[in-house]
Coordinates of C-alpha atoms and ligand atoms in Angstrom, one line a residue:
M980 CA -11.2 32.8 16.9
P981 CA -8.9 29.8 16.3
P982 CA -9.5 27.8 13.1
T983 CA -12.1 25.1 13.1
L984 CA -10.9 21.6 14.1
S985 CA -12.0 19.3 11.2
K986 CA -12.1 15.6 11.5
S987 CA -8.9 15.2 9.4
R988 CA -7.2 17.9 11.5
F989 CA -8.3 16.0 14.6
M990 CA -6.7 12.8 13.2
S991 CA -3.6 14.8 12.3
G992 CA -3.4 16.1 15.8
L993 CA -3.5 12.6 17.2
Q994 CA -0.4 11.8 15.2
C995 CA 1.5 15.0 15.9
E996 CA 0.6 18.4 17.2
L997 CA 2.9 20.1 14.7
K998 CA 1.1 18.2 11.8
L999 CA -2.2 19.7 13.0
W1000 CA -0.7 23.2 13.3
N1001 CA 0.8 22.9 9.9
D1002 CA -2.6 21.7 8.5
A1003 CA -4.2 24.8 9.8
Y1004 CA -1.5 27.5 9.2
Q1005 CA 1.2 26.2 6.8
R1006 CA -0.5 23.7 4.5
D1007 CA 1.8 24.8 1.6
L1008 CA 4.7 23.1 3.4
A1009 CA 3.2 19.7 2.7
T1010 CA 4.7 17.6 0.0
P1011 CA 2.0 17.0 -2.6
P1012 CA 0.7 13.4 -2.7
S1013 CA 2.7 11.1 -5.0
V1014 CA 1.0 9.5 -8.0
Q1015 CA 0.8 6.3 -5.9
Q1016 CA -0.8 8.1 -2.9
Q1017 CA -3.2 9.8 -5.2
A1018 CA -4.1 6.3 -6.6
I1019 CA -4.8 5.1 -3.1
F1020 CA -7.1 8.1 -2.5
D1021 CA -8.9 7.4 -5.7
V1022 CA -9.5 3.8 -4.7
G1023 CA -11.0 5.1 -1.4
S1024 CA -13.4 7.4 -3.3
A1025 CA -14.5 4.7 -5.7
V1026 CA -15.1 2.3 -2.8
G1027 CA -17.0 5.1 -0.9
K1028 CA -19.3 5.7 -3.9
T1029 CA -20.0 2.0 -4.3
A1030 CA -20.8 1.6 -0.6
Q1031 CA -23.4 4.4 -0.9
Q1032 CA -25.4 2.2 -3.2
R1033 CA -26.0 -0.2 -0.2
W1034 CA -28.3 2.5 1.1
P1035 CA -30.2 3.3 -2.1
G1036 CA -32.2 6.5 -2.6
G1037 CA -29.8 8.5 -0.4
V1038 CA -28.9 12.1 -1.2
E1039 CA -25.3 13.5 -1.4
V1040 CA -24.8 16.7 0.5
G1041 CA -22.0 17.9 -1.7
Y1042 CA -20.1 21.2 -1.2
K1043 CA -16.4 21.8 -0.9
P1044 CA -14.6 21.1 2.3
W1045 CA -14.4 24.8 3.2
Q1046 CA -18.1 25.4 2.4
R1047 CA -19.2 24.3 5.9
Q1048 CA -22.3 26.4 6.6
P1049 CA -24.2 25.5 3.4
A1050 CA -23.2 21.8 3.9
I1051 CA -24.5 21.8 7.4
A1052 CA -27.7 23.6 6.4
K1053 CA -28.4 21.1 3.6
T1054 CA -27.7 18.2 6.0
Q1055 CA -30.3 19.5 8.4
K1056 CA -32.9 20.0 5.6
L1057 CA -32.3 16.4 4.4
M1058 CA -32.6 15.1 8.0
D1059 CA -35.9 16.9 8.3
D1060 CA -37.3 15.2 5.2
P1061 CA -38.6 11.8 6.2
A1062 CA -38.6 10.8 2.5
V1063 CA -34.8 10.8 2.5
P1064 CA -33.6 7.4 3.6
A1065 CA -29.9 8.2 3.8
I1066 CA -27.5 11.1 3.6
Y1067 CA -24.1 10.8 2.0
E1068 CA -21.3 13.1 3.4
A1069 CA -23.6 14.6 6.1
A1070 CA -22.0 17.7 7.7
F1071 CA -22.0 18.6 11.4
L1072 CA -20.3 21.1 13.6
A1073 CA -20.1 21.0 17.4
H1074 CA -17.6 22.7 19.8
N1075 CA -16.0 24.1 16.7
L1076 CA -15.2 20.6 15.4
Y1077 CA -16.5 19.8 11.9
V1078 CA -17.1 16.3 10.6
R1079 CA -18.5 14.8 7.4
V1080 CA -20.2 11.4 7.9
D1081 CA -19.8 9.0 5.0
I1082 CA -23.3 7.6 5.3
L1083 CA -26.0 8.6 7.7
A1084 CA -28.9 6.1 7.3
R1085 CA -32.3 6.7 8.6
V1086 CA -33.6 3.9 10.9
P1087 CA -37.1 3.9 12.7
D1088 CA -36.0 5.6 15.8
G1089 CA -33.0 7.6 14.8
W1090 CA -29.9 7.2 12.6
E1091 CA -27.1 4.8 11.7
L1092 CA -23.6 6.2 11.3
I1093 CA -21.4 4.5 8.8
E1094 CA -17.7 5.2 8.1
V1095 CA -16.5 3.5 4.9
K1096 CA -13.0 2.2 4.5
S1097 CA -11.4 0.6 1.5
S1098 CA -9.5 -1.7 3.9
T1099 CA -10.4 -5.3 4.7
R1100 CA -9.6 -4.8 8.4
P1101 CA -12.1 -2.7 10.4
E1102 CA -10.4 -3.1 13.8
K1103 CA -7.6 -0.7 13.1
E1104 CA -7.2 1.8 16.0
V1105 CA -7.1 4.7 13.6
F1106 CA -10.5 3.7 12.1
L1107 CA -12.1 3.4 15.5
Q1108 CA -10.8 6.8 16.5
D1109 CA -12.1 8.3 13.3
L1110 CA -15.5 6.8 14.0
S1111 CA -15.5 7.8 17.7
V1112 CA -15.0 11.5 16.9
Q1113 CA -17.9 11.5 14.5
Y1114 CA -20.1 9.8 17.0
W1115 CA -19.1 12.3 19.7
V1116 CA -20.0 15.3 17.5
L1117 CA -23.5 13.8 16.7
Q1118 CA -24.0 13.1 20.4
Q1119 CA -23.1 16.7 21.3
L1120 CA -25.8 17.8 18.8
G1121 CA -28.4 15.4 20.2
V1122 CA -28.7 13.4 17.0
P1123 CA -30.0 9.9 18.1
V1124 CA -27.4 7.5 16.7
R1125 CA -28.7 4.0 17.3
Q1126 CA -25.7 2.3 15.7
A1127 CA -22.3 3.3 14.6
G1128 CA -19.8 1.2 12.7
I1129 CA -17.2 0.8 10.0
L1130 CA -17.9 -0.7 6.6
V1131 CA -15.0 -2.5 5.0
I1132 CA -14.4 -4.7 2.0
D1133 CA -15.0 -8.4 2.5
N1134 CA -12.2 -10.0 0.5
T1135 CA -13.9 -13.5 0.7
Y1136 CA -16.6 -12.2 -1.6
V1137 CA -16.4 -13.9 -5.0
Y1138 CA -17.8 -11.6 -7.7
P1139 CA -20.1 -13.5 -10.0
G1140 CA -20.2 -10.8 -12.7
G1141 CA -22.9 -8.2 -13.4
D1142 CA -23.9 -6.0 -10.4
Y1143 CA -22.1 -6.4 -7.1
D1144 CA -24.0 -8.0 -4.3
L1145 CA -23.4 -5.1 -1.9
S1146 CA -24.4 -7.1 1.2
Q1147 CA -21.5 -9.5 0.5
L1148 CA -19.0 -7.1 -1.0
F1149 CA -18.9 -5.1 2.2
R1150 CA -18.8 -6.2 5.8
F1151 CA -20.1 -4.0 8.6
H1152 CA -18.3 -3.9 11.9
E1153 CA -20.4 -2.5 14.6
A1154 CA -18.6 -0.3 17.2
T1155 CA -21.4 1.7 18.9
E1156 CA -20.3 0.6 22.4
H1157 CA -16.7 1.5 21.6
C1158 CA -17.7 5.0 20.5
Q1159 CA -19.7 5.5 23.7
E1160 CA -16.7 4.4 25.8
Q1161 CA -14.5 6.8 24.0
A1162 CA -16.6 9.9 24.6
D1163 CA -14.5 11.2 27.5
W1164 CA -11.3 10.6 25.6
V1165 CA -12.6 12.4 22.5
A1166 CA -13.7 15.4 24.7
R1167 CA -10.2 15.6 26.2
E1168 CA -8.5 15.4 22.8
V1169 CA -10.8 18.0 21.3
E1170 CA -9.8 20.4 24.1
R1171 CA -6.1 19.6 23.8
L1172 CA -6.2 20.0 20.0
H1173 CA -8.1 23.3 20.2
G1174 CA -5.3 24.4 22.4
V1175 CA -2.8 23.5 19.7
L1176 CA -4.8 25.5 17.1
A1177 CA -4.7 28.5 19.5
L1178 CA -0.9 28.6 19.5
E1179 CA 0.6 31.5 17.7
D1180 CA 3.8 29.6 16.9
P1181 CA 4.2 26.1 15.7
P1182 CA 4.8 23.6 18.5
D1183 CA 8.4 22.5 18.9
I1184 CA 8.4 18.8 17.8
S1185 CA 11.2 16.9 16.2
V1186 CA 10.9 14.1 13.6
G1187 CA 10.8 10.5 14.8
D1188 CA 8.9 7.3 14.5
H1189 CA 5.6 9.2 14.9
C1190 CA 6.1 10.8 11.5
F1191 CA 5.2 7.5 9.8
R1192 CA 2.5 6.1 12.1
P1193 CA -0.3 5.7 11.4
Y1194 CA 0.4 7.6 8.2
D1195 CA 3.4 9.0 6.4
C1196 CA 3.4 12.7 7.3
P1197 CA 3.4 15.0 4.3
Y1198 CA 5.5 17.5 6.2
Y1199 CA 8.4 15.1 6.6
D1200 CA 10.6 16.7 3.9
H1201 CA 10.1 20.1 5.5
C1202 CA 10.7 18.9 9.1
S1203 CA 13.7 16.9 8.2
A1204 CA 15.4 19.4 5.9
G1205 CA 18.7 20.5 7.3
L1206 CA 19.1 17.5 9.5
P1207 CA 22.4 15.8 9.1
K1208 CA 22.2 12.7 6.8
L1209 CA 23.5 9.7 8.7
E1210 CA 25.5 7.2 6.8
H1211 CA 24.0 3.7 7.6
P1212 CA 21.4 4.8 10.2
I1213 CA 20.0 2.0 12.4
S1214 CA 16.7 2.3 10.3
D1215 CA 18.8 0.5 7.6
L1216 CA 19.0 -2.6 9.8
Y1217 CA 16.9 -5.4 8.2
R1218 CA 13.6 -5.9 10.0
L1219 CA 14.5 -3.8 13.0
S1220 CA 11.3 -3.6 15.1
L1221 CA 10.0 -0.3 16.5
A1222 CA 10.9 -1.6 20.0
G1223 CA 14.4 -2.4 18.8
R1224 CA 14.8 1.0 17.3
Q1225 CA 13.6 2.7 20.5
K1226 CA 16.0 0.5 22.6
L1227 CA 19.0 1.4 20.5
G1228 CA 17.9 5.0 20.5
A1229 CA 17.8 4.9 24.3
L1230 CA 21.4 3.7 24.2
G1231 CA 22.3 6.7 22.1
V1232 CA 23.1 4.4 19.1
K1233 CA 22.2 6.1 15.8
T1234 CA 24.2 4.2 13.2
I1235 CA 24.8 0.6 12.4
P1236 CA 28.6 0.5 13.0
D1237 CA 27.9 1.9 16.5
I1238 CA 25.7 -1.0 17.6
P1239 CA 27.6 -2.6 20.5
D1240 CA 29.0 -6.1 19.9
D1241 CA 27.0 -7.6 22.7
Y1242 CA 23.7 -6.1 21.5
P1243 CA 21.3 -8.9 20.5
L1244 CA 20.8 -9.0 16.7
T1245 CA 19.4 -11.6 14.3
E1246 CA 21.9 -13.4 12.1
I1247 CA 21.1 -11.2 9.1
Q1248 CA 21.4 -8.1 11.2
S1249 CA 24.8 -9.1 12.5
R1250 CA 26.0 -9.7 9.0
I1251 CA 24.8 -6.3 8.0
R1252 CA 26.7 -4.7 10.9
E1253 CA 29.8 -6.6 9.9
A1254 CA 29.5 -5.6 6.2
V1255 CA 28.9 -2.0 7.1
R1256 CA 31.8 -1.9 9.5
T1257 CA 34.3 -3.4 7.1
G1258 CA 32.8 -1.6 4.0
Q1259 CA 33.1 -5.0 2.2
P1260 CA 30.4 -7.3 1.0
W1261 CA 29.8 -10.4 3.1
Q1262 CA 29.2 -13.7 1.5
S1263 CA 28.8 -17.3 2.8
P1264 CA 31.0 -20.1 1.7
E1265 CA 27.9 -21.9 0.3
L1266 CA 26.9 -19.0 -2.0
R1267 CA 28.2 -20.5 -5.3
E1268 CA 26.9 -24.0 -4.5
K1269 CA 23.4 -22.6 -3.8
L1270 CA 23.5 -20.5 -7.0
E1271 CA 24.5 -23.5 -9.1
A1272 CA 21.8 -25.8 -7.7
V1273 CA 19.6 -25.2 -10.7
Q1274 CA 18.4 -27.2 -13.7
W1275 CA 19.2 -25.9 -17.1
P1276 CA 17.8 -24.2 -19.2
L1277 CA 16.9 -21.4 -16.9
Y1278 CA 13.7 -19.4 -17.2
Y1279 CA 13.7 -16.0 -15.5
L1280 CA 10.0 -15.1 -14.8
D1281 CA 8.3 -12.0 -13.5
F1282 CA 4.6 -11.2 -13.3
E1283 CA 3.0 -7.8 -13.1
A1284 CA -0.4 -7.9 -11.5
W1285 CA -3.0 -5.6 -10.1
S1286 CA -5.3 -6.1 -7.2
P1287 CA -8.5 -4.0 -7.6
A1288 CA -10.4 -3.4 -4.4
L1289 CA -13.6 -3.6 -6.5
P1290 CA -13.3 -6.8 -8.5
R1291 CA -13.5 -6.4 -12.3
Y1292 CA -13.7 -10.0 -13.5
A1293 CA -16.2 -12.7 -12.7
G1294 CA -14.9 -15.3 -10.3
T1295 CA -12.4 -12.9 -8.6
R1296 CA -12.3 -11.5 -5.1
P1297 CA -11.6 -8.0 -3.9
Y1298 CA -7.8 -7.3 -3.8
Q1299 CA -7.1 -10.6 -5.6
A1300 CA -3.9 -10.3 -7.7
I1301 CA -4.7 -10.4 -11.4
P1302 CA -1.6 -10.9 -13.5
F1303 CA -1.8 -8.8 -16.7
Q1304 CA 1.8 -9.1 -17.9
Y1305 CA 4.9 -11.3 -17.7
S1306 CA 8.5 -11.1 -18.9
L1307 CA 10.5 -14.3 -19.4
H1308 CA 14.2 -14.5 -20.2
I1309 CA 15.4 -18.0 -21.2
Q1310 CA 19.1 -18.8 -20.8
H1311 CA 20.0 -22.1 -22.5
E1312 CA 23.5 -22.5 -21.1
P1313 CA 25.8 -20.8 -18.6
G1314 CA 26.9 -17.4 -19.9
G1315 CA 24.6 -17.7 -22.9
A1316 CA 22.7 -14.7 -24.2
P1317 CA 19.1 -14.8 -22.8
E1318 CA 16.2 -15.1 -25.2
H1319 CA 13.3 -12.9 -24.4
H1320 CA 9.5 -13.6 -24.4
E1321 CA 6.8 -11.4 -23.0
F1322 CA 3.0 -11.0 -22.7
L1323 CA 1.0 -7.9 -22.0
H1324 CA -2.8 -7.8 -22.2
E1325 CA -3.9 -4.7 -23.9
E1326 CA -7.6 -4.9 -23.4
T1327 CA -10.0 -4.2 -20.6
T1328 CA -11.1 -7.9 -20.5
D1329 CA -9.8 -10.5 -18.0
P1330 CA -6.1 -10.9 -18.9
R1331 CA -5.6 -14.3 -17.3
P1332 CA -6.9 -16.8 -19.9
E1333 CA -4.6 -15.4 -22.6
L1334 CA -1.7 -14.9 -20.2
I1335 CA -1.9 -18.6 -19.2
E1336 CA -2.0 -19.8 -22.8
A1337 CA 1.0 -17.6 -23.7
L1338 CA 3.0 -18.6 -20.7
L1339 CA 2.4 -22.3 -21.1
S1340 CA 3.5 -22.1 -24.8
V1341 CA 7.0 -20.9 -23.9
I1342 CA 7.8 -22.1 -20.4
G1343 CA 8.9 -25.6 -21.5
E1344 CA 8.6 -28.7 -19.3
S1345 CA 11.9 -28.8 -17.5
G1346 CA 14.5 -26.3 -16.3
S1347 CA 14.5 -24.1 -13.2
I1348 CA 12.2 -21.1 -13.3
I1349 CA 14.0 -18.3 -11.5
V1350 CA 11.9 -15.8 -9.6
Y1351 CA 12.6 -13.1 -7.0
S1352 CA 10.3 -13.6 -4.0
G1353 CA 7.3 -15.9 -3.4
Y1354 CA 5.0 -13.6 -5.4
E1355 CA 5.0 -15.6 -8.7
R1356 CA 4.3 -18.8 -6.7
R1357 CA 1.2 -17.3 -5.2
V1358 CA 0.0 -16.0 -8.5
L1359 CA 0.5 -19.3 -10.2
Q1360 CA -1.3 -21.2 -7.4
E1361 CA -4.2 -18.9 -7.6
L1362 CA -4.4 -19.3 -11.4
A1363 CA -4.2 -23.1 -11.0
S1364 CA -7.1 -23.0 -8.5
Q1365 CA -9.3 -20.9 -10.8
F1366 CA -8.5 -22.4 -14.2
S1367 CA -9.1 -26.1 -13.9
D1368 CA -8.3 -26.8 -17.5
H1369 CA -4.7 -25.7 -16.8
E1370 CA -4.5 -26.7 -13.2
L1371 CA -2.0 -29.5 -13.7
A1372 CA 0.2 -27.6 -16.1
L1373 CA 0.3 -24.5 -13.8
Q1374 CA 1.1 -26.6 -10.8
A1375 CA 4.0 -28.2 -12.8
V1376 CA 5.3 -24.7 -13.6
A1377 CA 5.0 -23.7 -9.9
A1378 CA 6.9 -26.9 -8.9
R1379 CA 9.9 -25.7 -11.0
L1380 CA 10.2 -22.3 -9.3
W1381 CA 13.6 -21.4 -7.8
D1382 CA 13.7 -18.3 -5.7
L1383 CA 16.8 -16.1 -5.8
L1384 CA 15.7 -13.9 -3.0
P1385 CA 16.2 -16.2 0.0
I1386 CA 19.6 -17.3 -1.4
I1387 CA 20.8 -13.7 -1.4
Q1388 CA 19.2 -13.1 2.0
Q1389 CA 21.0 -16.0 3.6
H1390 CA 24.3 -15.9 1.7
Y1391 CA 25.2 -12.4 0.6
Y1392 CA 25.1 -8.8 1.8
H1393 CA 26.5 -5.7 0.3
P1394 CA 26.7 -2.5 2.4
D1395 CA 25.0 -0.6 -0.4
F1396 CA 21.9 -2.8 0.0
R1397 CA 21.1 -0.3 2.8
G1398 CA 19.0 -2.9 4.7
S1399 CA 16.8 -3.8 1.7
F1400 CA 16.9 -7.1 -0.3
S1401 CA 14.5 -5.7 -2.9
I1402 CA 15.9 -6.4 -6.4
K1403 CA 15.7 -2.6 -6.9
S1404 CA 18.3 -2.2 -4.1
V1405 CA 20.3 -5.3 -4.7
L1406 CA 21.1 -5.0 -8.5
P1407 CA 22.5 -1.5 -8.5
A1408 CA 24.7 -2.3 -5.4
L1409 CA 26.4 -5.0 -7.4
L1410 CA 26.2 -3.5 -10.8
P1411 CA 26.0 0.3 -10.4
R1412 CA 25.3 0.9 -14.1
E1413 CA 22.3 -1.4 -14.1
G1414 CA 18.9 -0.4 -12.8
W1415 CA 15.6 1.1 -13.5
S1416 CA 16.3 4.8 -13.1
E1417 CA 16.5 5.4 -16.8
L1418 CA 13.0 3.9 -17.4
D1419 CA 9.7 5.7 -17.5
I1420 CA 8.3 3.1 -15.0
T1421 CA 10.5 2.4 -12.0
G1422 CA 8.3 0.3 -9.6
G1423 CA 5.5 -2.2 -9.4
M1424 CA 2.9 0.2 -8.1
S1425 CA 3.6 2.7 -10.9
A1426 CA 3.3 -0.2 -13.4
V1427 CA -0.2 -0.9 -12.1
I1428 CA -1.2 2.7 -12.3
E1429 CA 0.1 3.1 -15.8
Y1430 CA -1.5 -0.2 -16.9
E1431 CA -4.9 1.1 -15.7
R1432 CA -4.3 4.3 -17.6
A1433 CA -3.2 2.5 -20.7
I1434 CA -6.1 0.2 -21.1
M1435 CA -8.6 3.1 -20.7
E1436 CA -6.6 5.5 -22.9
R1437 CA -8.2 6.3 -26.3
D1438 CA -5.3 8.0 -27.9
D1439 CA -3.3 5.3 -29.7
A1440 CA 0.0 7.1 -29.4
I1441 CA -0.3 7.5 -25.7
R1442 CA -1.5 3.9 -25.2
D1443 CA 1.4 2.6 -27.3
H1444 CA 3.9 4.7 -25.3
L1445 CA 2.5 3.4 -22.0
F1446 CA 2.5 -0.2 -23.1
D1447 CA 6.1 0.2 -24.4
A1448 CA 7.1 1.6 -21.0
L1449 CA 5.4 -1.4 -19.2
R1450 CA 7.2 -3.8 -21.5
A1451 CA 10.6 -2.2 -20.8
Y1452 CA 10.0 -2.2 -17.1
C1453 CA 9.0 -5.8 -16.8
A1454 CA 11.8 -6.9 -19.1
Q1455 CA 14.3 -5.2 -16.9
D1456 CA 13.0 -7.1 -13.9
T1457 CA 13.9 -10.5 -15.4
L1458 CA 17.1 -9.3 -17.1
A1459 CA 18.1 -8.0 -13.6
M1460 CA 17.8 -11.5 -12.3
V1461 CA 20.0 -12.9 -15.1
K1462 CA 22.6 -10.3 -14.4
L1463 CA 22.4 -10.6 -10.6
R1464 CA 22.9 -14.4 -10.6
E1465 CA 25.8 -14.0 -13.0
A1466 CA 27.4 -11.2 -11.0
L1467 CA 27.2 -13.3 -7.8
L1468 CA 28.8 -16.2 -9.5
T1469 CA 31.9 -14.2 -10.7
Ligands
SF4_74 S1 7.1 15.3 9.9 FE1 6.9 14.5 11.9 S2 7.4 16.2 13.3 FE2 7.0 17.1 11.3 S3 4.8 17.5 11.4 FE3 5.0 15.5 10.5 S4 4.7 14.1 12.2 FE4 5.2 16.1 13.1

């Protein structure tokens, strides 16, 4: 008998038949989830647990994913007990398709089926497919589902402190009719995917755009091993749409230099093709003038912030960016050695009040504040809107911001940027010995993960090590801007 088709295998099969086959027979070929991916899974679990409290008194079925029969039996027992108002992780099997339902809530004449997502957007196709397959299984078993829908986070909810108001923290998107309409489609897909599972050999499928939609496939390293590495593939073309990639693919174009001269590209894309073809950086005649259009002294500023799905501090919303750290390099004159200031909140309390005080004490009243992207502006504006005592001062800081990113985007391109204007790509292209690779923390998402670890850590030595790593990472971000601007001016 072919292996059971679980809901996650069903979703894998929708993305790629080989992914499904691998899930069933060659799971060890998958690249283990990165720390960042694991952090996203953990957020999903925490949100799921919190959502359960919206149906209090419910009972968790439990059991490991492979313990299907006991989970199914326990689900049935709980359904038969009218004193149980809701079942968490209810287990069902029909047509050799096994699903776990996040929340199955008892209603007067049947059940309500709820799929919980940590997203704020319930309309995603992949979520509706996920829900439809669960609904189909319950229909096959004759479970009277009166309503089915997706529960997502409502990012307009302002957390007042204390317990969450779960009716406001979450938003329910009803999709019963959609599930009913999808029944024939699910039945066809179930049959097709059972067919894939019955194959003795893996289906012959090559890598392509489907490997990243809707999710990055964990088998990509395996499937792409041995493929020739292209120098400057068309995927390195800045903001090339999927349609554009497919169009170029249909023309047989695989690398940027091969894009025909008469092929329609945006201005930035044309520059990229030019720089890649010549192997030389491209720069506009206005680059120097733009870089010099600053007011001295220069303040190079970078925030690190986290965006918890479940708000931690009173007055904040789900996924609101909460800055917990900044680095500031101050350069008093051209070519002068920068003076460094920093702030890192080392407690579990709201970092913002102390961060604001610290920033305002060193940021001065005049001089351009150099940033890289619009992120610092958004953070400052949010702080200004929430801390009325400092509103004017923070708005004055925001008014001095000077963004280096659009200057580079519009006036400079180096072939080694490889289509990315991220400072992590730009700095090493200009100054190969500079970068983040020697640091313990090398990216913004890792910084957030390590910050969460650090503030919860009880061992002082580990805490200090993590905080030092965070300081080194953030300091490098602002020093990178100092060096980048100077390198572009030489
Ligand atoms: S990497 Fe691509 S081709 Fe390979 S299993 Fe995943 S989706 Fe399929």
